[in-house]
Structures are given as structure tokens and as C-alpha cells.
Short mmCIF file of C-alpha atoms and ligand atoms in Angstrom, two decimals:
data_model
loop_
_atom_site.label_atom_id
_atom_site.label_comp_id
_atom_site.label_asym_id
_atom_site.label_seq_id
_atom_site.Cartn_x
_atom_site.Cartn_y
_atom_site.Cartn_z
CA UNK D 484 107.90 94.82 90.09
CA UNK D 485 105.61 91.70 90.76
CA UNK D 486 102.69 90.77 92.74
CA UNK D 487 104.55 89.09 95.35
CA UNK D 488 106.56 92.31 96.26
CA UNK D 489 103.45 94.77 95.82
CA UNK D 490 101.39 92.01 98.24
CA UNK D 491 104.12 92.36 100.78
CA UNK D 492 104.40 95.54 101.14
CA UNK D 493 100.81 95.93 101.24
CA UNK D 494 100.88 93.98 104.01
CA UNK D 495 103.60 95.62 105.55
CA UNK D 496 101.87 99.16 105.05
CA UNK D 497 98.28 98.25 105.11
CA UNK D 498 97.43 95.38 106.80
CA UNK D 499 97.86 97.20 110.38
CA UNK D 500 96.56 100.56 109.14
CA UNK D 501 93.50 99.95 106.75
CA UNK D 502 90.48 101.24 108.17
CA UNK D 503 87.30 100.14 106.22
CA UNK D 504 83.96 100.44 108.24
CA UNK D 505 85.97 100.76 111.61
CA UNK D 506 88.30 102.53 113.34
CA UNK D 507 91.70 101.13 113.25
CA UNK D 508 94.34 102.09 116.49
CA UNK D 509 97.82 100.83 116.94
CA UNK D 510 100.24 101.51 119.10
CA UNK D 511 103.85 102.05 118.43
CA UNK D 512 106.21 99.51 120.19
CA UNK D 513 109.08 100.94 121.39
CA UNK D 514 111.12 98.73 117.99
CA UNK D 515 108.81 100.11 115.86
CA UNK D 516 109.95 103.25 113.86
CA UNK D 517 108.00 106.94 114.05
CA UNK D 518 105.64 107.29 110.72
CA UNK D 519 107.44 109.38 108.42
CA UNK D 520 107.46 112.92 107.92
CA UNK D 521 108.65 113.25 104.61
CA UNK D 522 106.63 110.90 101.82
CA UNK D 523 105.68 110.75 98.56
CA UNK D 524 102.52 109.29 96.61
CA UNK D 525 101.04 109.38 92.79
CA UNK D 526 97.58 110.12 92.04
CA UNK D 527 96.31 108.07 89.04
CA UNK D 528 93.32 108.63 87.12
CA UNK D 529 90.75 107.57 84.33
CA UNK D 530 93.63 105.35 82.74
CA UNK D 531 90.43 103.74 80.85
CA UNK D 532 92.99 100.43 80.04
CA UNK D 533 92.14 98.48 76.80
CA UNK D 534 93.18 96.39 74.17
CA UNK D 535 92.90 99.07 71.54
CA UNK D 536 94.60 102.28 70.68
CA UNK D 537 97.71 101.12 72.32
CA UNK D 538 96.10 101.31 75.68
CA UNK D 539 98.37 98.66 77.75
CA UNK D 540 101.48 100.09 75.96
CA UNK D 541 100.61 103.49 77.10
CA UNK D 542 99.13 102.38 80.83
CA UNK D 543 102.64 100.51 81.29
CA UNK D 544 104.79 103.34 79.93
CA UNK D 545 103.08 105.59 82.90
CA UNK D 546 103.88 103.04 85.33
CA UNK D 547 107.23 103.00 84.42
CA UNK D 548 107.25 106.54 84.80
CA UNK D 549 106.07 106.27 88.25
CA UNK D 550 108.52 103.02 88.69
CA UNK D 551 111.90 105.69 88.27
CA UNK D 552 111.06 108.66 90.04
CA UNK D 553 112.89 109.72 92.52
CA UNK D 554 112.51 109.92 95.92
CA UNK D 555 110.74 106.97 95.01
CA UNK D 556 106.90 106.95 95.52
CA UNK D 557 105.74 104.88 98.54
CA UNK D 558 102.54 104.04 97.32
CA UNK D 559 100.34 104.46 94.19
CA UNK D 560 96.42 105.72 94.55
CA UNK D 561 94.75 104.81 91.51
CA UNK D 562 91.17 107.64 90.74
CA UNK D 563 88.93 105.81 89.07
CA UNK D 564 88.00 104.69 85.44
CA UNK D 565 90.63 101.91 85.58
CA UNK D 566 89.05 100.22 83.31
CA UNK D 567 87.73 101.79 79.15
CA UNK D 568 84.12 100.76 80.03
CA UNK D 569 81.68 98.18 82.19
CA UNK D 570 78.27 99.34 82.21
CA UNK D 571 77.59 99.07 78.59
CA UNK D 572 79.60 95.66 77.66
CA UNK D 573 79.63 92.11 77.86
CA UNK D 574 81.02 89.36 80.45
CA UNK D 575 83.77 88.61 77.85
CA UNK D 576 84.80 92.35 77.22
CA UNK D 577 84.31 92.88 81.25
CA UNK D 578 86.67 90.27 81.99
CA UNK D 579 89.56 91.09 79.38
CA UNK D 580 89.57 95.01 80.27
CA UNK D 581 89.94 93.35 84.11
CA UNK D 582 92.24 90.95 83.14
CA UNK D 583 94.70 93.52 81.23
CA UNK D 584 94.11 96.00 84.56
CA UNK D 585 95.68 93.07 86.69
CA UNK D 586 98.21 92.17 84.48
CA UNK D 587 99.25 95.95 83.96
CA UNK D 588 99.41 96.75 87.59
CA UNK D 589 101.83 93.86 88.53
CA UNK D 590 104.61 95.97 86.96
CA UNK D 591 104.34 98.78 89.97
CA UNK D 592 106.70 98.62 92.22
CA UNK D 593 104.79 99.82 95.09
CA UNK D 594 101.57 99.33 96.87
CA UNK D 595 98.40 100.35 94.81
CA UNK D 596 94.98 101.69 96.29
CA UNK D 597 92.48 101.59 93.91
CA UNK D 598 88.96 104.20 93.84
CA UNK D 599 86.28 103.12 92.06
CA UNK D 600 84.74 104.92 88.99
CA UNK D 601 81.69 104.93 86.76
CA UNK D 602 83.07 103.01 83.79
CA UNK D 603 84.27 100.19 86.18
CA UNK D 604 80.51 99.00 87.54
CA UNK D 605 78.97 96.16 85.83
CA UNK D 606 75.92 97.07 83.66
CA UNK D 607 74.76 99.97 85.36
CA UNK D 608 73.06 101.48 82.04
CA UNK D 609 69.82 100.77 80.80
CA UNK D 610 71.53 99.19 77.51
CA UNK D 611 73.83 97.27 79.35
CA UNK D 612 73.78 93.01 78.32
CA UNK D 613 73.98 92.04 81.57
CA UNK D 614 71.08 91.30 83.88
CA UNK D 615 70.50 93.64 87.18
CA UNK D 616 70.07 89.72 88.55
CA UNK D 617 73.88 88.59 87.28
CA UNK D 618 75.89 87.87 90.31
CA UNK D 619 78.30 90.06 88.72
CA UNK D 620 76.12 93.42 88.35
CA UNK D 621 77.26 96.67 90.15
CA UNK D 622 80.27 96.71 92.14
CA UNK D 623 81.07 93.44 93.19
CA UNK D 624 83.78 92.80 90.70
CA UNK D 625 85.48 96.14 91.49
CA UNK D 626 85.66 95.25 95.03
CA UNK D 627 86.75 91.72 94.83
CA UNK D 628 89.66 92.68 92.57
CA UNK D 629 90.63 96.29 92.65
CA UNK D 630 89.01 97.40 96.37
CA UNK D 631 89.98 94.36 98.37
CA UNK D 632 86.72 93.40 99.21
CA UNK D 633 85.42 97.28 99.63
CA UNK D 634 84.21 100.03 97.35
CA UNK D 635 85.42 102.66 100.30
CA UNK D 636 87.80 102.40 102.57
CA UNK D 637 90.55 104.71 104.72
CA UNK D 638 94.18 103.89 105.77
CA UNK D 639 96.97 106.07 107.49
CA UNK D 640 100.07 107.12 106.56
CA UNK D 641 102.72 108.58 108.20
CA UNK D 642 100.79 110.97 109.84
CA UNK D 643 98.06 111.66 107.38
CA UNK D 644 95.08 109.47 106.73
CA UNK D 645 93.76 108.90 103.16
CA UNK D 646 89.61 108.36 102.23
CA UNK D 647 89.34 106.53 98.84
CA UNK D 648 85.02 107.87 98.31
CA UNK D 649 82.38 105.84 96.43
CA UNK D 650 81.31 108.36 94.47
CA UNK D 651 79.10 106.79 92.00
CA UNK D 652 75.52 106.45 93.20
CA UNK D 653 71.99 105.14 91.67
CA UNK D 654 69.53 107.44 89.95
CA UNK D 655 66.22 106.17 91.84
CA UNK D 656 64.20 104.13 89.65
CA UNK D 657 66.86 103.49 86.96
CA UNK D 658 69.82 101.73 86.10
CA UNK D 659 71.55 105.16 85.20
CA UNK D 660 74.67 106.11 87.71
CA UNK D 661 74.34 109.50 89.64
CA UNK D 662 77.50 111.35 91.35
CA UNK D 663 76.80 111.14 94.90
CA UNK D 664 77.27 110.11 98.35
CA UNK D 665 74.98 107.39 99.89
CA UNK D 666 73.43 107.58 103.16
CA UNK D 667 75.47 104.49 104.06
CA UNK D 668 78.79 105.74 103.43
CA UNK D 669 77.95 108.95 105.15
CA UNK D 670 77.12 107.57 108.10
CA UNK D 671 80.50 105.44 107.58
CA UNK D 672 82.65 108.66 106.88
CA UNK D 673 81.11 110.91 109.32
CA UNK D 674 82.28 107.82 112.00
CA UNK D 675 85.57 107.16 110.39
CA UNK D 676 86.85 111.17 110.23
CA UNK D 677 85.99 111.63 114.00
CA UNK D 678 87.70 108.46 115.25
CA UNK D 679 90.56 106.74 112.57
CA UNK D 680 91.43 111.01 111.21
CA UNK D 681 91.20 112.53 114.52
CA UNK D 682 94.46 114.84 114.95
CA UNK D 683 95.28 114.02 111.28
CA UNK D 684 96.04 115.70 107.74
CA UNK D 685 93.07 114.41 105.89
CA UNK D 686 93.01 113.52 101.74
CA UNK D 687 89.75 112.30 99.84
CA UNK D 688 90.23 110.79 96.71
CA UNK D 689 86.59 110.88 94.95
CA UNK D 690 86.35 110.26 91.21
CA UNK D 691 83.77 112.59 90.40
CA UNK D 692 84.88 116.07 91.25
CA UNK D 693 83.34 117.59 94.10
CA UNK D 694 84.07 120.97 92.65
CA UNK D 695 85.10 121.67 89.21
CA UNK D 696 85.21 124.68 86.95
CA UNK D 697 85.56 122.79 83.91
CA UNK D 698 82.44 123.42 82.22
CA UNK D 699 83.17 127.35 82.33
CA UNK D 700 86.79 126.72 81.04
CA UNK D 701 85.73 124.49 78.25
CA UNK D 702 81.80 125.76 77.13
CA UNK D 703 81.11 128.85 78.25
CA UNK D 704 80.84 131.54 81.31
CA UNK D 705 77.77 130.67 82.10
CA UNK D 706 77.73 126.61 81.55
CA UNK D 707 76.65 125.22 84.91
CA UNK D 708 77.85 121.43 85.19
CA UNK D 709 75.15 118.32 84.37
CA UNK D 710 74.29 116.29 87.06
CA UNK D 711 77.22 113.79 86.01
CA UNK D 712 80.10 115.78 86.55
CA UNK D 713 80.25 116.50 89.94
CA UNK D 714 79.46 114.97 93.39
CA UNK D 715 75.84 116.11 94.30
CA UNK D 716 75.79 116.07 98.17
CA UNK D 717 79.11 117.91 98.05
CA UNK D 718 77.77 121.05 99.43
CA UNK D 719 75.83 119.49 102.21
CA UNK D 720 78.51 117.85 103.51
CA UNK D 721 80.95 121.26 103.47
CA UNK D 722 80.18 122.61 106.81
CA UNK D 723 80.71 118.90 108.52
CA UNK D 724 83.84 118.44 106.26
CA UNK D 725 85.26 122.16 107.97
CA UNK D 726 84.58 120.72 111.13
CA UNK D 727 87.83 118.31 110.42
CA UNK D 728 91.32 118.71 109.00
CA UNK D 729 90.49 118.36 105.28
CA UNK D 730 93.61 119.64 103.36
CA UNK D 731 93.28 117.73 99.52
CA UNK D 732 90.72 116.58 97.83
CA UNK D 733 91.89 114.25 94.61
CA UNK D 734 89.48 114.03 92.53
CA UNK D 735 89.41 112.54 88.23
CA UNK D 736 86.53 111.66 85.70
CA UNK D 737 86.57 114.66 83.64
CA UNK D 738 90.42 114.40 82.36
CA UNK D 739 91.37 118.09 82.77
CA UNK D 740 94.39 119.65 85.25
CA UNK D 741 92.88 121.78 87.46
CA UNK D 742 93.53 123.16 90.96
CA UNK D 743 90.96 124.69 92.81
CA UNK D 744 92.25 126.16 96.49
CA UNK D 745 89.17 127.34 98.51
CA UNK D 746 90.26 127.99 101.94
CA UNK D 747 91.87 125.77 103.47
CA UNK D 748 91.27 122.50 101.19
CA UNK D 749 92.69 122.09 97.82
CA UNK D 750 90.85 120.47 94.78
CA UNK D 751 93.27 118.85 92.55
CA UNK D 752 91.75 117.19 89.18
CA UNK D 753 94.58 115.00 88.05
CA UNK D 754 94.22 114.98 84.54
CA UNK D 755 93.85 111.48 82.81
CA UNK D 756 96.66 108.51 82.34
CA UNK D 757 94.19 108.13 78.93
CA UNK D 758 94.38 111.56 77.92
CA UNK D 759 91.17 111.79 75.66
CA UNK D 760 90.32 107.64 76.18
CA UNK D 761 93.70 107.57 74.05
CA UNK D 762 93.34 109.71 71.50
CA UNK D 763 95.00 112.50 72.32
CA UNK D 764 95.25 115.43 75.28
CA UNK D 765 92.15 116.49 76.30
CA UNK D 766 90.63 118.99 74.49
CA UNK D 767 93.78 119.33 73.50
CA UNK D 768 95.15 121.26 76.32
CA UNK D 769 95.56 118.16 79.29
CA UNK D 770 98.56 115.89 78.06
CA UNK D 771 98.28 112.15 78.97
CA UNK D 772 100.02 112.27 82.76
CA UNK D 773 99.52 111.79 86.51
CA UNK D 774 100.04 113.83 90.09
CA UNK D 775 102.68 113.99 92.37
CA UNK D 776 102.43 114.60 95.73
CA UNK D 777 105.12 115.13 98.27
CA UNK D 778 104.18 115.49 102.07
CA UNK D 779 106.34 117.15 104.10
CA UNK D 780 105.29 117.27 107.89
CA UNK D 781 101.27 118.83 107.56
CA UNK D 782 101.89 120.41 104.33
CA UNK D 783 102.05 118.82 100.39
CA UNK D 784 103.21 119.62 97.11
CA UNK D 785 101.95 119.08 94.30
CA UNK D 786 103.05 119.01 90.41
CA UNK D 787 101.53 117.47 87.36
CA UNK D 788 103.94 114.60 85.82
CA UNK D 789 103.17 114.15 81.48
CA UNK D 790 104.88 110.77 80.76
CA UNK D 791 105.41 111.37 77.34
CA UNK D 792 102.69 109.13 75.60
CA UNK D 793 101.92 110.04 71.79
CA UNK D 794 98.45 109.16 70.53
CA UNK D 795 98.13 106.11 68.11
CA UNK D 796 96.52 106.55 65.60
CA UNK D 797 93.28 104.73 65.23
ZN1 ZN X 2076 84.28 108.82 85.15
#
């Protein structure tokens, strides 16, 4: 509903559980009550908010949507893309799209934890206005107002324990954004999934896909995807991914509904809050819409919620 009640219960939730760069332990006082079983959560992604095309209309209609469900969602998880666009715009245009994100997301009536996306780091393209020497360039502005001060981070709850992934990396010698993993947050990940997820039901959320079949579905048997469309280190971390309880991977940035179960780990693609950047379904198959997910002791549910949005017409 407002700020004040999504800050609370953040703090109520979070503040005890959030895991970012260490391992986080509590123990259970004998007044404290068991984590629950039974929860539910939202999955949002590429809602690309703007001042055109009825963007904020839309982006608050779907957050209404989430808002009267019921059972209730206990927290939202937000995929990436929040924003239209940051790497090829000005400081003015950087701060409005931010501006209208904030605004937007004070309507939720839950907690919100937000994974970053391509379109929301400053000027990482090579015609981007703003200089790679602006305090502002990369992530920084992501973190300090979508990330809480992080671009990764984990948190438990009930008995599962959630991984929002950086998955936007640097092409080497270029301003240019590649999908993968860095070294860094390996080596942060790798710690974090044998101490915080031990014994644990374990979700990613990564914007780029680690596996998608989209390209096949929408070009052609044989299309192979480009080396923006999905997560480039994914297969070398597979086998030390099996080694732990992986279960769902969330993943967004190419707008399409797609499940992909491979063994044991299922690869949900959660469509887009924007649809086509607000112009329609993608491809004309992928209304505007959202995941659901309901946990239930170590196993989920999922379904695919359309909120009813109409394109505007430009
Ligand atoms: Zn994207």
C-alpha cells in the first residue's frame, strides 16, 4: 500500500534473513514461530516502466493484480528490465524512468526484491551520453535504489532460500553488456549455496535465461541463440549447480512463457509485465502478465497470471 508498510515488513522478513556476500544463521527462539510451509510469491519481469504508451497505467494495473490475489502473495520478486531503457539515454530520462519505478512500486502491498537487468545499467553502450567516468555509470544506481545497496544477493524463506543473479556482464574491451556470470559472483555463489542453502529448496532468479528454446519456437529449427539471450557460463556451472538442491530457475529478458523441466530443476521464463515494451503480446502469442508461485512444503506450483492490459495505441 505505501512505503512505510512495504519498509516494515521488509524489515520484518528481511532484515534477519538477507544474505548478501555472507552467510546469514539465526536461531529460532522458542516465541518465535516455525517458517511456513505453505507460501506464495510473484515473479515479475521486463515491466520496461515509462512515461509513454500508457506504461505506469499498465505497470500499476499489474500491481493491483498482484495486490487482490488470494492467498495473498507474501512477497513480490521483481526479473529485471524494471526500467524501458538506461544504457542508451540521458541523466534526465535515467532519472524519470527511476523516479516513475519508485513511485509505481509504493502501491505493492508486500515486500519487493528487485534483479537487475540490461536496460537498467547506466550507459553501458557505446552510444550511450553518459561518460564511463560519471559517478553514475554501470550499476550503481540500480543498487542504491532497487538492490539495496547490492546487484546480488540471497535471503530465506520459510524453508527455501531465494538467489536474485547478476546476470549482465562486460564484453572485454567494450562498453557492450554480455550475459554472464563474473568470477566474483561465482566465487560469492559457490560460498553462499554451500553455507546460507545448505539443507534448502533453492530458486535463482537470473534475467537472462540460462536455457531457453525461444529462438527455435520463434525463427526456426535450427536458430541457435546470439550471445545476448542467454547466460554464457550456464553450462559450466551445471555439474556444481547438481551438486545442490536447485529446484526453479526464474528467469525474463526475452518476454515469452516458457517452461523448460530438465531433471530435476525447472526453467520458468515469466513472460513480460510490458508484453512487447507495450505494444502488444509478444509476438503475439505472450499476453502482458506475471508468475505465480505457490510453495507447498519442498514442492511449487506454478501458473501464468495475464492481468488484462490492452495495448495503447501509439
Ligand atoms: Zn533484458
Amino acid at each position: 500500500m505505501n512505503a512505510n508498510f512495504a519498509r516494515r515488513d521488509f524489515l520484518r522478513i528481511g532484515a534477519s534473513t538477507i544474505a548478501a556476500g555472507a552467510t546469514s544463521t539465526r536461531l529460532l527462539s522458542a516465541a518465535e514461530p516455525a517458517p511456513p510451509r505453505k507460501f506464495r510469491f510473484v515473479h515479475l519481469t521486463d515491466i520496461h516502466v515509462q512515461p509513454e504508451l500508457g506504461a505506469e497505467r499498465g505497470f500499476r494495473k499489474c500491481i493491483a493484480h498482484v495486490n487482490e490475489l488470494r492467498p495473498r502473495p507474501d512477497f513480490v520478486i521483481t526479473g529485471g528490465d524494471l526500467v524501458m531503457d538506461c544504457l542508451k539515454v540521458d541523466k534526465a530520462r535515467i532519472e524519470r524512468l527511476w523516479k516513475l519505478y519508485d513511485d509505481c512500486c509504493r502501491d505493492f502491498d508486500m515486500p519487493v526484491y528487485n534483479t537487475i537487468g540490461n536496460h537498467d545499467i547506466v550507459g553501458w553502450a557505446d552510444d550511450s551520453p553518459i561518460s564511463p567516468s560519471d559517478m553514475d555509470y554501470g550499476k550503481k544506481l540500480f543498487a542504491d535504489r532497487a538492490g539495496r545497496g547490492k546487484v546480488y544477493q540471497s535471503f530465506d524463506f520459510g524453508t527455501w532460500h531465494f538467489v536474485l543473479l547478476d546476470s549482465i556482464g562486460q564484453k572485454p574491451g567494450s562498453r557492450d553488456y554480455l550475459p554472464l556470470l563474473d568470477d566474483k559472483q561465482i566465487a560469492w555463489l559457490k560460498n553462499d549455496l554451500a553455507t546460507a542453502a545448505a539443507g534448502k529448496p533453492i530458486v535463482f532468479v537470473t534475467h537472462v535465461p540460462f536455457y531457453t528454446a525461444y529462438m527455435q519456437m520463434a525463427l526456426g529449427s535450427n536458430s541457435l541463440p546470439g550471445d545476448k539471450s542467454m547466460v554464457s557460463n550456464a553450462y559450466t556451472l551445471r555439474k556444481d549447480l547438481l551438486k545442490h538442491d536447485l529446484r526453479l530457475v526464474l528467469q525474463g529478458h526475452v518476454h515469452v512463457r516458457e517452461r523448460i523441466d530438465y531433471g530435476k530443476i525447472s526453467y520458468i521464463q515469466s513472460g513480460a509485465v510490458s508484453g512487447q515494451w507495450w505494444k502488444g503480446p509478444t509476438l503475439g502469442e505472450h499476453p502482458e502478465g506475471y508468475s505465480i508461485i505457490d510453495v507447498d512444503g519442498d514442492s511449487f506450483t506454478h501458473h501464468y497470471a495475464d492481468y488484462g492490459w490492452q495495448a495503447v495505441k501509439a
